[in-house]
Tab-separated table of C-alpha atoms in Angstrom:
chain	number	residue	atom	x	y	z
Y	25	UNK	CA	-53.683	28.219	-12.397
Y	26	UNK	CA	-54.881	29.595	-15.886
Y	27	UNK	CA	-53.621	33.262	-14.994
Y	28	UNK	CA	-50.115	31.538	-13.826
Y	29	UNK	CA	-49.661	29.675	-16.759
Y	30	UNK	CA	-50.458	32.427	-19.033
Y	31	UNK	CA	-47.764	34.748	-16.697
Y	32	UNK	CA	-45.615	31.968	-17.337
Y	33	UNK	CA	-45.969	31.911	-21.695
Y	34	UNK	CA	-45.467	36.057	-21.612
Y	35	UNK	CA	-42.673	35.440	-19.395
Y	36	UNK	CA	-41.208	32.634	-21.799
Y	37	UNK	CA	-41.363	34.875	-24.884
Y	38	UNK	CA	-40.041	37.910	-22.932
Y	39	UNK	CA	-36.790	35.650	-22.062
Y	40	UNK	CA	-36.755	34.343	-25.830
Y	41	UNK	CA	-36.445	37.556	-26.881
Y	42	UNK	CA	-34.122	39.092	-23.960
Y	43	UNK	CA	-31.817	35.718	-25.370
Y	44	UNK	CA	-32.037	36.428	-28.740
Y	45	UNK	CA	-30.983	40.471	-27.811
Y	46	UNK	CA	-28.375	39.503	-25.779
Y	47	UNK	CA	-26.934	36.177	-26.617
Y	48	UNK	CA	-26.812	33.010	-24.488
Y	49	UNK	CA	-23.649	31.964	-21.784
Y	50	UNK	CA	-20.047	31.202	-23.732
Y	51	UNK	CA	-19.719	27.993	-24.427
Y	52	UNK	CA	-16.295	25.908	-24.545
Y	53	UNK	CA	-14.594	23.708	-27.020
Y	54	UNK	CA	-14.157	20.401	-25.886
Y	55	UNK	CA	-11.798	18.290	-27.634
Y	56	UNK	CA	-12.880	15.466	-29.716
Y	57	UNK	CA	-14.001	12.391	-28.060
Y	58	UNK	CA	-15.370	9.010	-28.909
Y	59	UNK	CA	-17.904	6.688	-27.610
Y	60	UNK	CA	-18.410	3.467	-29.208
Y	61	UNK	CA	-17.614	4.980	-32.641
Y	62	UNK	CA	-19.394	8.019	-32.852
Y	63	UNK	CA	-17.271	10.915	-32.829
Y	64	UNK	CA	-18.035	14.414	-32.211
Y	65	UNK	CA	-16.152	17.522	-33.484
Y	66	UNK	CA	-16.541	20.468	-31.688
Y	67	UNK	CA	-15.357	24.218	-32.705
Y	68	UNK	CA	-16.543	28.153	-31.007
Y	69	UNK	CA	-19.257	26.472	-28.609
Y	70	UNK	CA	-20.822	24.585	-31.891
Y	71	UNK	CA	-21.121	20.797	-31.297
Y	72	UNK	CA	-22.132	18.632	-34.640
Y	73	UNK	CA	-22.229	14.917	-34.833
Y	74	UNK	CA	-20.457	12.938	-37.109
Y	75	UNK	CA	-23.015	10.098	-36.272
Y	76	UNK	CA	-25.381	9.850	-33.820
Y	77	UNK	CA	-28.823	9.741	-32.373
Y	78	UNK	CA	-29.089	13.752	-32.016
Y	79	UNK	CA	-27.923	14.842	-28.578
Y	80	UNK	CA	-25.934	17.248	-29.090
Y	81	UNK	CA	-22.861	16.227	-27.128
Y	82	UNK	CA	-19.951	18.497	-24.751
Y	83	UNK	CA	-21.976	21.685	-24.735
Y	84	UNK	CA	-21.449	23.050	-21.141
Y	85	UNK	CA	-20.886	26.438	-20.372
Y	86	UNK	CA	-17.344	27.699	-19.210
Y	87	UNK	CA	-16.855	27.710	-15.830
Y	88	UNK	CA	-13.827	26.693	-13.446
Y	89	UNK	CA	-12.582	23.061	-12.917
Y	90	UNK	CA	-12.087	21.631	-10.089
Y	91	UNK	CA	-10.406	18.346	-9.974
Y	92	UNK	CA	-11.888	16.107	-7.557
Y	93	UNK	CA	-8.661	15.536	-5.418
Y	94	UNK	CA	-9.695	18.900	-4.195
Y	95	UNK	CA	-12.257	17.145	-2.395
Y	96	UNK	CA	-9.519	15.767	0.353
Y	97	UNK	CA	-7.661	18.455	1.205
Y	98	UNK	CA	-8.870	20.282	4.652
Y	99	UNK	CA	-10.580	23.326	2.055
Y	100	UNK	CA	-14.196	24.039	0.969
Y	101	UNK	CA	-16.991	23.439	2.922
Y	102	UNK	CA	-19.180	20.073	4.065
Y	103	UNK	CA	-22.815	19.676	2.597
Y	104	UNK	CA	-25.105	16.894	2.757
Y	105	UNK	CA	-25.880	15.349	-0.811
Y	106	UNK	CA	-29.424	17.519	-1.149
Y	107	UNK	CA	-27.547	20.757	0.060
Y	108	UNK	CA	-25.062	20.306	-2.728
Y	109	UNK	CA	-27.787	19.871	-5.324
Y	110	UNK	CA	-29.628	23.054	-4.169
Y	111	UNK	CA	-26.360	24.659	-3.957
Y	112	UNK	CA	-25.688	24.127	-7.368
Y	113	UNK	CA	-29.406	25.026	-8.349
Y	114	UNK	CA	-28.761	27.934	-6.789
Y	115	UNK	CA	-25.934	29.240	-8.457
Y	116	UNK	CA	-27.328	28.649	-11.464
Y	117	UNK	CA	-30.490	30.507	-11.069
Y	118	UNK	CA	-28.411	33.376	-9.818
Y	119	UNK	CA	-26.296	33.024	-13.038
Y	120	UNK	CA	-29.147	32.836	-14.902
Y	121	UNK	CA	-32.331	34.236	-15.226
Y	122	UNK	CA	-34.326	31.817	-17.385
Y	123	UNK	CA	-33.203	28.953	-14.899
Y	124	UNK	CA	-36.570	27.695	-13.036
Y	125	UNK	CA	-38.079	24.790	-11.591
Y	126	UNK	CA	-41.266	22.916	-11.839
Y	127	UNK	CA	-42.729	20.132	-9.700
Y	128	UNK	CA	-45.169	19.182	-6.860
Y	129	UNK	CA	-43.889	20.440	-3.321
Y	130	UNK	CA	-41.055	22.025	-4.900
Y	131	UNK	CA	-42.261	25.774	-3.691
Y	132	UNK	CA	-42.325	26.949	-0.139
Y	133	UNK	CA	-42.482	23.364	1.045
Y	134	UNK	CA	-39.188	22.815	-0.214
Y	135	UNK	CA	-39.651	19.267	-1.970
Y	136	UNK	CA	-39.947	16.296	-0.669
Y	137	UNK	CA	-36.265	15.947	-0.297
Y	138	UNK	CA	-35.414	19.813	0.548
Y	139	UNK	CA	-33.635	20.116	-2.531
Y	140	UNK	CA	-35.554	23.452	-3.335
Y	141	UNK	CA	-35.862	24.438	0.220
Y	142	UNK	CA	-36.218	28.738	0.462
Y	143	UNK	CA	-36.118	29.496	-3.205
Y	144	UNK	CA	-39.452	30.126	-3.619
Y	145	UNK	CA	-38.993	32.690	-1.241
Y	146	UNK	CA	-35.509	34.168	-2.704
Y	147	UNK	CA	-36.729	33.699	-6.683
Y	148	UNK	CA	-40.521	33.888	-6.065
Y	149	UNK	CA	-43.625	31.417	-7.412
Y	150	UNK	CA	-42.859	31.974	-11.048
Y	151	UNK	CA	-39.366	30.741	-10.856
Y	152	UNK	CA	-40.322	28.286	-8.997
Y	153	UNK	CA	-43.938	27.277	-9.754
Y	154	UNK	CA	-45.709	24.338	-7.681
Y	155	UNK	CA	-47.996	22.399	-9.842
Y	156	UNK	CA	-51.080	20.354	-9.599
Y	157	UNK	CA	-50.357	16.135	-9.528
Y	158	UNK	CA	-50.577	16.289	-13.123
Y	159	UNK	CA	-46.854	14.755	-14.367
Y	160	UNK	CA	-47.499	14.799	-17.869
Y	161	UNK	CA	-49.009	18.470	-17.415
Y	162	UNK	CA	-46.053	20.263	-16.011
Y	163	UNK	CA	-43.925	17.856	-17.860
Y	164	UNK	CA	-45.198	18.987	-20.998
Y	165	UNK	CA	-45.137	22.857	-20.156
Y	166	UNK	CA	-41.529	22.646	-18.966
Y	167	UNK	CA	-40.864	21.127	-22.413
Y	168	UNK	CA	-42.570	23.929	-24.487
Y	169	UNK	CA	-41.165	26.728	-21.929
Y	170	UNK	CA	-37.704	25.633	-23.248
Y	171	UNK	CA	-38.597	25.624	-26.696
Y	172	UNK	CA	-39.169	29.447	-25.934
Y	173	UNK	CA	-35.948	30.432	-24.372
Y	174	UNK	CA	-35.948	28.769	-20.504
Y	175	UNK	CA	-34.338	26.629	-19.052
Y	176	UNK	CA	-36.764	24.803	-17.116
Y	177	UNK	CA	-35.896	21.724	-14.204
Y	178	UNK	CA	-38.377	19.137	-13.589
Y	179	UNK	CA	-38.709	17.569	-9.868
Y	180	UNK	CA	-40.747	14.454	-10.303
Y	181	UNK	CA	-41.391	13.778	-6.444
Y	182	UNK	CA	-40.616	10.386	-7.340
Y	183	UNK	CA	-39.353	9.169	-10.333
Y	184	UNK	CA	-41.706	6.502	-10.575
Y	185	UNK	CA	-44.082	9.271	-10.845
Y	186	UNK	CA	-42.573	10.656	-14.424
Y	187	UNK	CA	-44.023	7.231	-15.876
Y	188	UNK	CA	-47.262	9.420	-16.583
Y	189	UNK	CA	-44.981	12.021	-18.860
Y	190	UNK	CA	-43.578	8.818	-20.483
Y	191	UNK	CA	-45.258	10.458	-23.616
Y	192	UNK	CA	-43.863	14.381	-23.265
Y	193	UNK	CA	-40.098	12.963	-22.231
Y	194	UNK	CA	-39.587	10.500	-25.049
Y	195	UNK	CA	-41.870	12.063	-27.753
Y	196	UNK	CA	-41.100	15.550	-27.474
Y	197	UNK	CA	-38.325	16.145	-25.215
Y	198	UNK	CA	-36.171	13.808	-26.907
Y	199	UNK	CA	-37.191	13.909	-30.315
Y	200	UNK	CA	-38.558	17.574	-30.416
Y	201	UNK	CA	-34.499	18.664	-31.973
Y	202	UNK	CA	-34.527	16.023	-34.356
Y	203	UNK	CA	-38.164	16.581	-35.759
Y	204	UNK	CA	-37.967	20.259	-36.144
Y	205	UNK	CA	-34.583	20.167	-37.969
Y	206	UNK	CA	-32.617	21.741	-35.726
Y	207	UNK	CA	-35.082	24.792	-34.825
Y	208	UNK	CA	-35.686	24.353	-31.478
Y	209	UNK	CA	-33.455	22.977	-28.084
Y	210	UNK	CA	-34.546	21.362	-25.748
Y	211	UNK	CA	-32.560	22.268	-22.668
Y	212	UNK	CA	-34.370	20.619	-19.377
Y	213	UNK	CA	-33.395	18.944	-16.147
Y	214	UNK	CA	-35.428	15.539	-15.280
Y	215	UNK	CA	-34.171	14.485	-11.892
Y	216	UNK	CA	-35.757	13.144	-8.663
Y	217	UNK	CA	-35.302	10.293	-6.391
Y	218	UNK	CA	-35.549	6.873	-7.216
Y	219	UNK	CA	-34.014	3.596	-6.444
Y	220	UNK	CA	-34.851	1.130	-3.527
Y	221	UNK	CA	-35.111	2.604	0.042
Y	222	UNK	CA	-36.197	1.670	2.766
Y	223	UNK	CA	-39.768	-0.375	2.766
Y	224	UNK	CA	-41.235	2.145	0.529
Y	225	UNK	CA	-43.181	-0.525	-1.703
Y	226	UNK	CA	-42.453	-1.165	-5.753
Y	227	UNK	CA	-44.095	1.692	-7.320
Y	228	UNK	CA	-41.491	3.906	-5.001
Y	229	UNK	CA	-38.796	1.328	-5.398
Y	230	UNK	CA	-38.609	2.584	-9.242
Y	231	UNK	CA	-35.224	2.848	-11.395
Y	232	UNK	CA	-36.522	3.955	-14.690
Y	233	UNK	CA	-32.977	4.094	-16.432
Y	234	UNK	CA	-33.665	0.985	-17.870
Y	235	UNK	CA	-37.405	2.369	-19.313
Y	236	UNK	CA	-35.302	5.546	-20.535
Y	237	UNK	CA	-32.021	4.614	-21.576
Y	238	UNK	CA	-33.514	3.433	-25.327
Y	239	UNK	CA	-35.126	7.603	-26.027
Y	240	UNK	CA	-33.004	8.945	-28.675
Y	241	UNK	CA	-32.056	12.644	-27.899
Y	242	UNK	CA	-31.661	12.053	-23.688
Y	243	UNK	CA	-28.330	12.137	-21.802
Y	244	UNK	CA	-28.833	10.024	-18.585
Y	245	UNK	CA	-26.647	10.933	-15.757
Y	246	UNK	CA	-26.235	9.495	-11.770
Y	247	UNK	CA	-24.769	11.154	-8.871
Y	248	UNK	CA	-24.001	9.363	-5.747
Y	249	UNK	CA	-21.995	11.771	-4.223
Y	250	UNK	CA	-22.283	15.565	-2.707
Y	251	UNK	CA	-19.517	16.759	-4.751
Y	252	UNK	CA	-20.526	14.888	-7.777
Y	253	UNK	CA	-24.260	15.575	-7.614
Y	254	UNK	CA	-23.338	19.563	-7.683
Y	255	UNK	CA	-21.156	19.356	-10.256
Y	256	UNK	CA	-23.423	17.116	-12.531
Y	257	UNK	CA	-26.365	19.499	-11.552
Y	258	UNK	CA	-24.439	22.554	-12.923
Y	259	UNK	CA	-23.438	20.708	-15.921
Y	260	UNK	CA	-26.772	19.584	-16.411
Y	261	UNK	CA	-28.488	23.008	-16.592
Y	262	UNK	CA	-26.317	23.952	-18.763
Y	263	UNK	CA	-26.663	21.735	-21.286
Y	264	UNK	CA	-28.306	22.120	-24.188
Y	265	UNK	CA	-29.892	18.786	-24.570
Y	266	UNK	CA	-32.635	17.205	-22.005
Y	267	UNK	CA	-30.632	15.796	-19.117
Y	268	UNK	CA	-31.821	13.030	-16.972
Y	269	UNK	CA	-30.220	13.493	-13.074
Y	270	UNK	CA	-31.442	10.296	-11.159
Y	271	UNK	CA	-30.779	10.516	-7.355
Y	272	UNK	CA	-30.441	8.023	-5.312
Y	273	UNK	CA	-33.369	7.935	-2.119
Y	274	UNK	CA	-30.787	6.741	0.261
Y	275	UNK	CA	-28.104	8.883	-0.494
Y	276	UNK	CA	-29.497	12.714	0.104
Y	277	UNK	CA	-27.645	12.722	3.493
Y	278	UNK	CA	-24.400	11.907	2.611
Y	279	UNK	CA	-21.851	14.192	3.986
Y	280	UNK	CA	-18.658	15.748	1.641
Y	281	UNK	CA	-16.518	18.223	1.753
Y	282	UNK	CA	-16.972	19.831	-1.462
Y	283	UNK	CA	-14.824	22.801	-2.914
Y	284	UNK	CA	-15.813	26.797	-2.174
Y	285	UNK	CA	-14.656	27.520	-6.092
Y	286	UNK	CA	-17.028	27.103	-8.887
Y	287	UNK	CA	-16.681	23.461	-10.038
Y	288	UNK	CA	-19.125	21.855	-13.432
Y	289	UNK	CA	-18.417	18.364	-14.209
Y	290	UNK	CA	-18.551	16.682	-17.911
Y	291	UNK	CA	-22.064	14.771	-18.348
Y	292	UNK	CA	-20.277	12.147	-20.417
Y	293	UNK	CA	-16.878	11.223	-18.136
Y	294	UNK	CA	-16.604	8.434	-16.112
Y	295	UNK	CA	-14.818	8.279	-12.570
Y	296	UNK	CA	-11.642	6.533	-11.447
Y	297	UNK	CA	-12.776	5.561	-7.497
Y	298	UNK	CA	-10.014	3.099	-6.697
Y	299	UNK	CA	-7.208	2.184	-9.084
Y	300	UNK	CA	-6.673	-1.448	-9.361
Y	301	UNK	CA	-5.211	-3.948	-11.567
Y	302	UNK	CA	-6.898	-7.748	-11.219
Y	303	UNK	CA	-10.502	-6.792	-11.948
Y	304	UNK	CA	-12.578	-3.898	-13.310
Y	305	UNK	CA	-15.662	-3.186	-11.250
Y	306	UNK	CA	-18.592	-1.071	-13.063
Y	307	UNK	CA	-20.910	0.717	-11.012
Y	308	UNK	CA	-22.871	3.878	-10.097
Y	309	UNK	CA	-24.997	5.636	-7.881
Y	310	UNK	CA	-25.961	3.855	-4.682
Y	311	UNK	CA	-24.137	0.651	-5.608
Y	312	UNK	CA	-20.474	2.073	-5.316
Y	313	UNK	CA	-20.970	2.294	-1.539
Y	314	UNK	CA	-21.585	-1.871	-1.835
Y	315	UNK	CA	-18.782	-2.057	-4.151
Y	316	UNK	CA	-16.572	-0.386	-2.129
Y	317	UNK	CA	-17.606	-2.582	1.088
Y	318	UNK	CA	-16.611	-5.660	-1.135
Y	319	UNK	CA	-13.526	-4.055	-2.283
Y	320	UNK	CA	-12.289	-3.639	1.581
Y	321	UNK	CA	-13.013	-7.598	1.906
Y	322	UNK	CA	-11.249	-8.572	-1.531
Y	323	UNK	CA	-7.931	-6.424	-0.569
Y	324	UNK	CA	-7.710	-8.495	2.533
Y	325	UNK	CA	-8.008	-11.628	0.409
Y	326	UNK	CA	-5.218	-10.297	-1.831
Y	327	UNK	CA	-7.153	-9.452	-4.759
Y	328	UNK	CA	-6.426	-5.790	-6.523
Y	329	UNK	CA	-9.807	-4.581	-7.965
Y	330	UNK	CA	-10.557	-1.293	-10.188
Y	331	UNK	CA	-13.768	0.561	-9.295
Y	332	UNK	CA	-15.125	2.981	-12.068
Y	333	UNK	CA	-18.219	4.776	-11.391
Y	334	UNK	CA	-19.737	4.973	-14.732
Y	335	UNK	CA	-21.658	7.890	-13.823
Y	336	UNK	CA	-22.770	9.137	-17.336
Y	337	UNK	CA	-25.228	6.240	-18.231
Y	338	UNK	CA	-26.121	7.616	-21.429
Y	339	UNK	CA	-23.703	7.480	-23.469
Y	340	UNK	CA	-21.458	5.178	-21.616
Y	341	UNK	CA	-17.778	6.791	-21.216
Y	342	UNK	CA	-16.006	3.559	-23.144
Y	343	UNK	CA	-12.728	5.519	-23.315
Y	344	UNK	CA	-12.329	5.307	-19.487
Y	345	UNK	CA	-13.643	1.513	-19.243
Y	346	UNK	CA	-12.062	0.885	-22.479
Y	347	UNK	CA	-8.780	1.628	-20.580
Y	348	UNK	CA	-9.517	-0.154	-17.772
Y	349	UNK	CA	-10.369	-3.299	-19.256
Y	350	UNK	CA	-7.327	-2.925	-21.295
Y	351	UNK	CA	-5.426	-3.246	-18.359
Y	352	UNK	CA	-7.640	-5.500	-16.030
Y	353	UNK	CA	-9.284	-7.889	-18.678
Y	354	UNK	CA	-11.689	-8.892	-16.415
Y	355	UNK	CA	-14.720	-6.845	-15.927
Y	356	UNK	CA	-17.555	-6.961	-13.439
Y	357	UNK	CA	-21.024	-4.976	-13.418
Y	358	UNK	CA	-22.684	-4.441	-10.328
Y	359	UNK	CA	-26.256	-2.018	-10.797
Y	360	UNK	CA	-29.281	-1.466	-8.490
Y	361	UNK	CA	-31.201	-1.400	-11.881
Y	362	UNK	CA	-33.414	-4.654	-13.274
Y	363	UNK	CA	-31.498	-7.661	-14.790
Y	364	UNK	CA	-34.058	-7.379	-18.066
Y	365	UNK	CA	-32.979	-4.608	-20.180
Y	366	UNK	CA	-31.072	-2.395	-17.908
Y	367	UNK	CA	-27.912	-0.774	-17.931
Y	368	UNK	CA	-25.958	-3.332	-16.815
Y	369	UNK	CA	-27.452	-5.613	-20.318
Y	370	UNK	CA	-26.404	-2.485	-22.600
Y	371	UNK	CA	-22.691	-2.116	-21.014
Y	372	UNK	CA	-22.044	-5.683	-21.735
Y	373	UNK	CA	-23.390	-5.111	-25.316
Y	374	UNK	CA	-20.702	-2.092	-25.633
Y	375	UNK	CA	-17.941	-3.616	-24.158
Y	376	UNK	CA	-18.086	-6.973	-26.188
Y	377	UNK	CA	-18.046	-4.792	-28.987
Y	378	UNK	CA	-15.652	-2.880	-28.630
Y	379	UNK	CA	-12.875	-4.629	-26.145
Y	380	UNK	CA	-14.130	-7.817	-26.533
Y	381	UNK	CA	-10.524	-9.469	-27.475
Y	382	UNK	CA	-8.997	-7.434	-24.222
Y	383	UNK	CA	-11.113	-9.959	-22.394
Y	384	UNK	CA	-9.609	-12.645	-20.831
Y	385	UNK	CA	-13.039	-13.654	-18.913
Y	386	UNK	CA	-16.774	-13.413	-19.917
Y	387	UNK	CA	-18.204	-9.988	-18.348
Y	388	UNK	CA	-20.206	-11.112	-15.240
Y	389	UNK	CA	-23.097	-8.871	-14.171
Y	390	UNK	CA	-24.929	-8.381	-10.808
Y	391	UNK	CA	-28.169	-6.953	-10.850
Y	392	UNK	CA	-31.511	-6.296	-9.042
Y	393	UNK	CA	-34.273	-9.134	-9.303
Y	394	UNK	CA	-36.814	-8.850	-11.774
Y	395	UNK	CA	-39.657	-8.954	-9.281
Y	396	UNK	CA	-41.728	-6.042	-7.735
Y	397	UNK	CA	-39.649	-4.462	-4.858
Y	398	UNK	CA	-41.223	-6.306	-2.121
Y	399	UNK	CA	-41.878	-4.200	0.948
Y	400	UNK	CA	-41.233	-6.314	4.010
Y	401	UNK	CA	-37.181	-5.129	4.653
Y	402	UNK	CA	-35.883	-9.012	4.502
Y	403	UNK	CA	-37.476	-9.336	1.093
Y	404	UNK	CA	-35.815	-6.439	-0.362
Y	405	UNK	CA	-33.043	-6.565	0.605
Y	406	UNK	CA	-33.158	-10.062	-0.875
Y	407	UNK	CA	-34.137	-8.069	-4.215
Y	408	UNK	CA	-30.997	-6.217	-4.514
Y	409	UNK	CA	-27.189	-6.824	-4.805
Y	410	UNK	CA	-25.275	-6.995	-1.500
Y	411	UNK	CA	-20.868	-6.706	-1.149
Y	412	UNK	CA	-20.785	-10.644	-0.459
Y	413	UNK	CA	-22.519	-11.414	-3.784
Y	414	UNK	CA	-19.731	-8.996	-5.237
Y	415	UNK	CA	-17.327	-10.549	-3.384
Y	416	UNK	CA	-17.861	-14.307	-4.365
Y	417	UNK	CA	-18.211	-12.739	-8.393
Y	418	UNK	CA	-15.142	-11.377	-8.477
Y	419	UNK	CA	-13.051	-14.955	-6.916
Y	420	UNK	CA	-15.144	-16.601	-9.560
Y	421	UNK	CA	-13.505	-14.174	-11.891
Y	422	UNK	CA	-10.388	-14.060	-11.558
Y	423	UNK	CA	-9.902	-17.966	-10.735
């Protein structure tokens, strides 16, 4: 392991330098948005804040887009949720070289979820290196191999597992642009599975965007479907700020039909899933599919409700909810996450401040228990939110 790490530091210096020679991918301009007041100008690639906490926002590399429309016409090609995450791995690491991966299993076993299945064999063991159990060890390297020039991804087998790099994700990748004054980027992928599954007891049960969500320096983003997953991979790699990807444990075999053309997806835009006019719903990752369940019993009852997958979960895109609330004035929250501190507490926070006289009922919220995930399957499913519960909120709403 000594030998591979010290293959691994020449080979990090080599790729700093080979960057420095010939330059890193073109980068877009993205027009100027805002999120709850801090603004971001962005000129040639260069992103600055105005104010902020020292992500530096909108940096993704150019690449073809693909609206997501494209998804229902009869073109492209189907892939379950975990194919179209290691498809979009893959294209990266065959765009570029200093693209590797890091994690337990994630060599020629393939993860635990397949998502790196056969590119050990088509990169080889340095691209993608299998480590010991040791989170906040290969955690930690990943960190200081992108200080030197790569762009490393970290598989935590299971995101309750990246607990024990608490230390290397908030203290150093998050902080490490801010403390050095600019010197170094940190550009890494966090992702893994998480969320509750099927009986697989609390410590597996994890959803650490609530323990995250307050690191300065992190964008937090959540797929929950095949096409989005790819596209928020891509985006992710690219980034040049530390990207948290949270996937969902019960949603790897969804099936799309995703587009054959090169597609990257913003890390900070929200998604329209069902236009509606009597109610905003708020949700993401595995709790759209219960949201949309609900929504098929509320049309029949004659209500009209707006589903919005927040999808970036840090920072929250409040110009798409902003306009939804706008129109709706009602807004419901429905997350998988803990009641205590979780996303669901922060959105209300940002929506009161901002929209808070579009309002025309107090936000409601519907989240997870705060109780260990139990592991008999009656008691958690107890734990979590189910479509009636979303039902019965929003005809309390809208009374």
């Amino acid at each position: 392991m000594a030998s591979s790490l010290q293959i691994i530091g020449a080979a990090c210096a080599a790729f700093s330098c080979s960057s420095t020679k010939h330059g890193t991918p073109s980068l877009v301009s993205v027009p100027e948005r805002r999120h709850g007041g801090v603004g971001f100008s962005r000129s040639n690639g260069a992103v600055s804040a105005i104010a902020g906490s020292g992500v530096r926002r909108g940096v993704v590399a150019n690449a073809t887009k693909v609206d997501a429309s494209a998804t229902a016409t009869k073109t492209g090609h189907e892939l379950l949720l975990f194919e179209a995450l290691r498809e979009g791995l893959e294209e990266e690491m065959d765009r570029d070289p200093r693209v590797c991966v890091f994690g337990e299993d994630v060599g020629h076993y393939g993860g635990s979820y397949k998502v790196t299945k056969d590119l050990a064999q088509k990169y080889g063991d340095l691209r993608v290196l299998d480590t010991p159990i040791a989170e906040n060890s290969f955690t930690g390297m990943a960190i200081g191999a992108a200080m030197t020039g790569l762009r490393p991804i970290v598989e935590g087998m299971n995101m309750g597992f990246l607990l024990l790099a608490f230390n290397q994700i908030s203290n150093n990748c998050g902080m490490l642009h801010y403390t050095s004054g600019g010197q170094f980027t940190i550009p890494t992928v966090i992702r893994g599975p998480g969320g509750v599954g099927r009986q697989l007891g609390a410590e597996h049960s994890q959803r650490l965007e609530s323990y995250f969500q307050s690191i300065p320096g992190i964008q937090m983003v959540a797929c929950s479907t095949p096409y989005n997953a790819k596209g928020l991979m891509k985006a992710a790699i690219r980034s040049e700020n530390p990207v948290i990807l949270f996937e969902h444990v019960l949603l790897y075999n969804l099936k799309e039909r995703i587009p054959d053309e090169e597609y990257v997806l913003s890390l900070e835009e929200a998604e329209m899933v069902r236009p509606g006019e009597h109610v905003t719903i708020l949700t993401y990752s595995r709790m759209r599919y219960h949201v949309m369940q609900a929504a098929k019993t509320l049309v029949n009852k004659g209500y009209d409700p707006e589903v919005i997958d927040i999808r970036s979960l840090k920072p929250f895109d409040l110009y798409t909810i902003g306009n939804s609330v706008k129109k709706t004035h009602r807004v419901l929250i429905v997350e998988e996450c803990m009641r205590t501190g979780g996303i669901g507490a922060s959105l209300t926070a940002s929506i009161n401040e901002s929209f808070h006289d579009y309002l025309d009922a107090p936000i409601m919220c519907l989240s997870s228990q705060d109780v260990p995930t139990p592991y008999a399957g009656t008691l958690e499913e107890w734990t979590v939110v189910q479509p009636a519960q979303i039902v019965t909120a929003v005809e309390q709403l809208c009374k």
